[in-house]
Tab-separated table of C-alpha atoms in Angstrom:
chain	number	residue	atom	x	y	z
G	1	UNK	CA	122.126	75.364	109.284
G	2	UNK	CA	119.209	76.512	111.338
G	3	UNK	CA	118.893	76.689	115.112
G	4	UNK	CA	116.255	74.935	117.142
G	5	UNK	CA	114.622	76.810	119.979
G	6	UNK	CA	116.887	75.189	122.552
G	7	UNK	CA	120.023	76.367	120.709
G	8	UNK	CA	120.999	73.036	119.130
G	9	UNK	CA	121.764	73.077	115.421
G	10	UNK	CA	120.298	70.770	112.811
G	11	UNK	CA	120.891	70.330	109.083
G	12	UNK	CA	118.406	71.180	106.395
G	13	UNK	CA	118.965	69.197	103.206
G	14	UNK	CA	120.410	71.281	100.400
G	15	UNK	CA	118.962	70.060	97.054
G	16	UNK	CA	121.980	71.397	95.142
G	17	UNK	CA	124.320	69.263	97.245
G	18	UNK	CA	122.017	66.258	96.829
G	19	UNK	CA	122.090	66.631	93.029
G	20	UNK	CA	125.855	67.000	93.177
G	21	UNK	CA	126.097	63.674	94.977
G	22	UNK	CA	123.878	62.024	92.380
G	23	UNK	CA	126.032	63.390	89.568
G	24	UNK	CA	129.190	62.051	91.246
G	25	UNK	CA	127.611	58.601	91.389
G	26	UNK	CA	126.553	58.435	87.751
G	27	UNK	CA	127.649	55.235	86.110
G	28	UNK	CA	126.635	53.063	83.203
G	29	UNK	CA	123.543	50.881	83.503
G	30	UNK	CA	124.129	47.315	84.678
G	31	UNK	CA	121.462	44.702	83.982
G	32	UNK	CA	118.879	44.487	86.718
G	33	UNK	CA	120.482	47.225	88.839
G	34	UNK	CA	118.096	49.784	90.285
G	35	UNK	CA	118.883	53.446	89.731
G	36	UNK	CA	117.445	56.457	91.499
G	37	UNK	CA	113.781	57.270	91.778
G	38	UNK	CA	112.333	59.852	89.423
G	39	UNK	CA	111.948	62.191	92.395
G	40	UNK	CA	115.705	62.034	93.066
G	41	UNK	CA	116.660	63.074	89.520
G	42	UNK	CA	113.714	65.287	88.587
G	43	UNK	CA	115.803	68.494	88.637
G	44	UNK	CA	118.500	67.097	86.357
G	45	UNK	CA	118.537	67.747	82.625
G	46	UNK	CA	118.777	64.702	80.363
G	47	UNK	CA	122.136	63.408	79.279
G	48	UNK	CA	121.745	60.858	76.516
G	49	UNK	CA	123.485	57.513	76.171
G	50	UNK	CA	123.406	55.242	73.141
G	51	UNK	CA	124.463	51.878	74.604
G	52	UNK	CA	121.071	50.224	73.959
G	53	UNK	CA	120.176	51.949	70.699
G	54	UNK	CA	118.093	49.724	68.449
G	55	UNK	CA	119.896	49.141	65.165
G	56	UNK	CA	117.961	46.154	63.820
G	57	UNK	CA	116.599	48.013	60.764
G	58	UNK	CA	112.970	47.704	61.915
G	59	UNK	CA	110.504	50.606	61.817
G	60	UNK	CA	111.405	51.529	65.428
G	61	UNK	CA	115.145	51.467	64.878
G	62	UNK	CA	117.493	54.365	64.453
G	63	UNK	CA	118.676	52.828	61.171
G	64	UNK	CA	115.253	52.167	59.655
G	65	UNK	CA	115.250	52.343	55.860
G	66	UNK	CA	112.194	54.621	56.106
G	67	UNK	CA	114.231	57.422	57.730
G	68	UNK	CA	115.844	60.180	55.724
G	69	UNK	CA	118.217	63.089	56.393
G	70	UNK	CA	115.379	65.314	57.634
G	71	UNK	CA	114.468	62.674	60.230
G	72	UNK	CA	118.028	62.483	61.577
G	73	UNK	CA	118.392	66.246	61.697
G	74	UNK	CA	115.023	66.475	63.460
G	75	UNK	CA	116.139	63.815	65.940
G	76	UNK	CA	119.296	65.753	66.786
G	77	UNK	CA	117.421	69.047	67.044
G	78	UNK	CA	114.847	67.383	69.302
G	79	UNK	CA	117.524	65.897	71.571
G	80	UNK	CA	119.182	69.307	71.794
G	81	UNK	CA	115.879	70.894	72.901
G	82	UNK	CA	115.111	68.140	75.406
G	83	UNK	CA	118.622	68.233	76.903
G	84	UNK	CA	118.004	71.821	78.044
G	85	UNK	CA	114.863	70.923	80.051
G	86	UNK	CA	114.720	69.240	83.466
G	87	UNK	CA	113.033	65.868	83.803
G	88	UNK	CA	110.467	67.546	86.037
G	89	UNK	CA	109.601	70.098	83.329
G	90	UNK	CA	109.354	67.322	80.737
G	91	UNK	CA	107.055	65.441	83.065
G	92	UNK	CA	104.777	68.369	83.934
G	93	UNK	CA	104.523	70.005	80.481
G	94	UNK	CA	102.072	67.856	78.498
G	95	UNK	CA	103.461	69.136	75.177
G	96	UNK	CA	106.508	66.901	75.591
G	97	UNK	CA	104.381	63.779	76.056
G	98	UNK	CA	106.971	62.454	78.494
G	99	UNK	CA	105.560	59.412	80.237
G	100	UNK	CA	106.123	55.792	81.110
G	101	UNK	CA	105.235	53.219	78.504
G	102	UNK	CA	102.530	50.949	79.847
G	103	UNK	CA	103.115	47.493	78.381
G	104	UNK	CA	99.684	46.418	79.649
G	105	UNK	CA	97.888	49.080	77.596
G	106	UNK	CA	96.140	47.496	74.600
G	107	UNK	CA	97.305	50.428	72.393
G	108	UNK	CA	100.990	49.605	73.010
G	109	UNK	CA	102.521	47.576	70.194
G	110	UNK	CA	105.712	46.468	71.986
G	111	UNK	CA	106.112	44.044	74.861
G	112	UNK	CA	108.344	43.587	77.871
G	113	UNK	CA	109.993	40.774	75.927
G	114	UNK	CA	110.879	43.196	73.087
G	115	UNK	CA	112.417	45.572	75.627
G	116	UNK	CA	114.339	42.777	77.368
G	117	UNK	CA	115.823	41.713	74.039
G	118	UNK	CA	117.152	45.237	73.528
G	119	UNK	CA	118.859	45.110	76.904
G	120	UNK	CA	120.138	41.522	76.926
G	121	UNK	CA	119.565	39.856	73.549
G	122	UNK	CA	118.229	36.974	75.685
G	123	UNK	CA	115.023	37.972	77.426
G	124	UNK	CA	115.365	35.199	80.043
G	125	UNK	CA	118.408	36.958	81.551
G	126	UNK	CA	116.223	39.664	83.054
G	127	UNK	CA	113.073	39.282	85.158
G	128	UNK	CA	110.141	41.633	84.574
G	129	UNK	CA	110.673	43.241	87.978
G	130	UNK	CA	114.303	44.014	87.060
G	131	UNK	CA	113.357	45.949	83.936
G	132	UNK	CA	114.030	49.670	84.052
G	133	UNK	CA	111.027	51.877	83.364
G	134	UNK	CA	110.636	52.632	79.665
G	135	UNK	CA	109.703	56.234	78.816
G	136	UNK	CA	108.854	58.134	75.679
G	137	UNK	CA	108.977	61.823	74.810
G	138	UNK	CA	108.044	63.974	71.835
G	139	UNK	CA	110.958	65.265	69.764
G	140	UNK	CA	109.078	68.414	68.730
G	141	UNK	CA	110.004	68.531	65.085
G	142	UNK	CA	107.321	66.353	63.528
G	143	UNK	CA	104.072	65.696	65.345
G	144	UNK	CA	104.445	61.939	65.452
G	145	UNK	CA	108.162	61.558	66.240
G	146	UNK	CA	109.002	60.108	69.644
G	147	UNK	CA	112.134	58.824	71.312
G	148	UNK	CA	111.890	55.913	73.740
G	149	UNK	CA	114.324	54.812	76.364
G	150	UNK	CA	114.954	54.411	80.061
G	151	UNK	CA	116.433	56.415	82.902
G	152	UNK	CA	119.314	55.242	85.013
G	153	UNK	CA	120.961	57.582	87.521
G	154	UNK	CA	119.911	60.645	85.541
G	155	UNK	CA	121.113	59.323	82.174
G	156	UNK	CA	118.496	58.702	79.493
G	157	UNK	CA	119.393	55.587	77.474
G	158	UNK	CA	117.840	55.830	74.036
G	159	UNK	CA	116.370	52.580	72.737
G	160	UNK	CA	113.848	53.264	69.969
G	161	UNK	CA	113.100	56.085	67.525
G	162	UNK	CA	109.335	55.993	67.031
G	163	UNK	CA	109.200	58.222	63.956
G	164	UNK	CA	105.775	56.998	62.822
G	165	UNK	CA	104.177	56.660	66.256
G	166	UNK	CA	104.009	52.887	66.208
G	167	UNK	CA	104.422	52.187	69.948
G	168	UNK	CA	101.354	54.163	71.122
G	169	UNK	CA	99.081	54.091	68.117
G	170	UNK	CA	96.210	55.711	70.038
G	171	UNK	CA	98.102	58.790	71.320
G	172	UNK	CA	98.233	61.953	69.224
């Protein structure tokens, strides 16, 4: 606590205590529920969840027939590296290519409807404004390998494994 000139005390927010409160409130994602803002969790390091992992055998899925042992080992190594870095560092260091996926960008090959299906299996159960923000980041083992998912209360929910850089075809 600090003192004002007139002798009264006031509290200065302690970011460590604020993060502690966020960590206590971590819970699983519920459809349409809003989490914390990026600013609130920026000092946390990613914890990964697999609840919405795509396992439909398409090129963006974690069980794609095009993936081999080296891809899975690279994925795990990449997640290990990323889990040691704060969201803020991921966001500010361009090498990680951590950013929101802009569904309105003409270079993006997936749609909001595709994302909704991963969350609900029925896209009409979730309005566009209820969708969590979809992010991608570079896995740093092969130039064109990305992981895609969304943040909820500091937890990064993996959705797609973009091994061949299909989602953002124009970004290298």
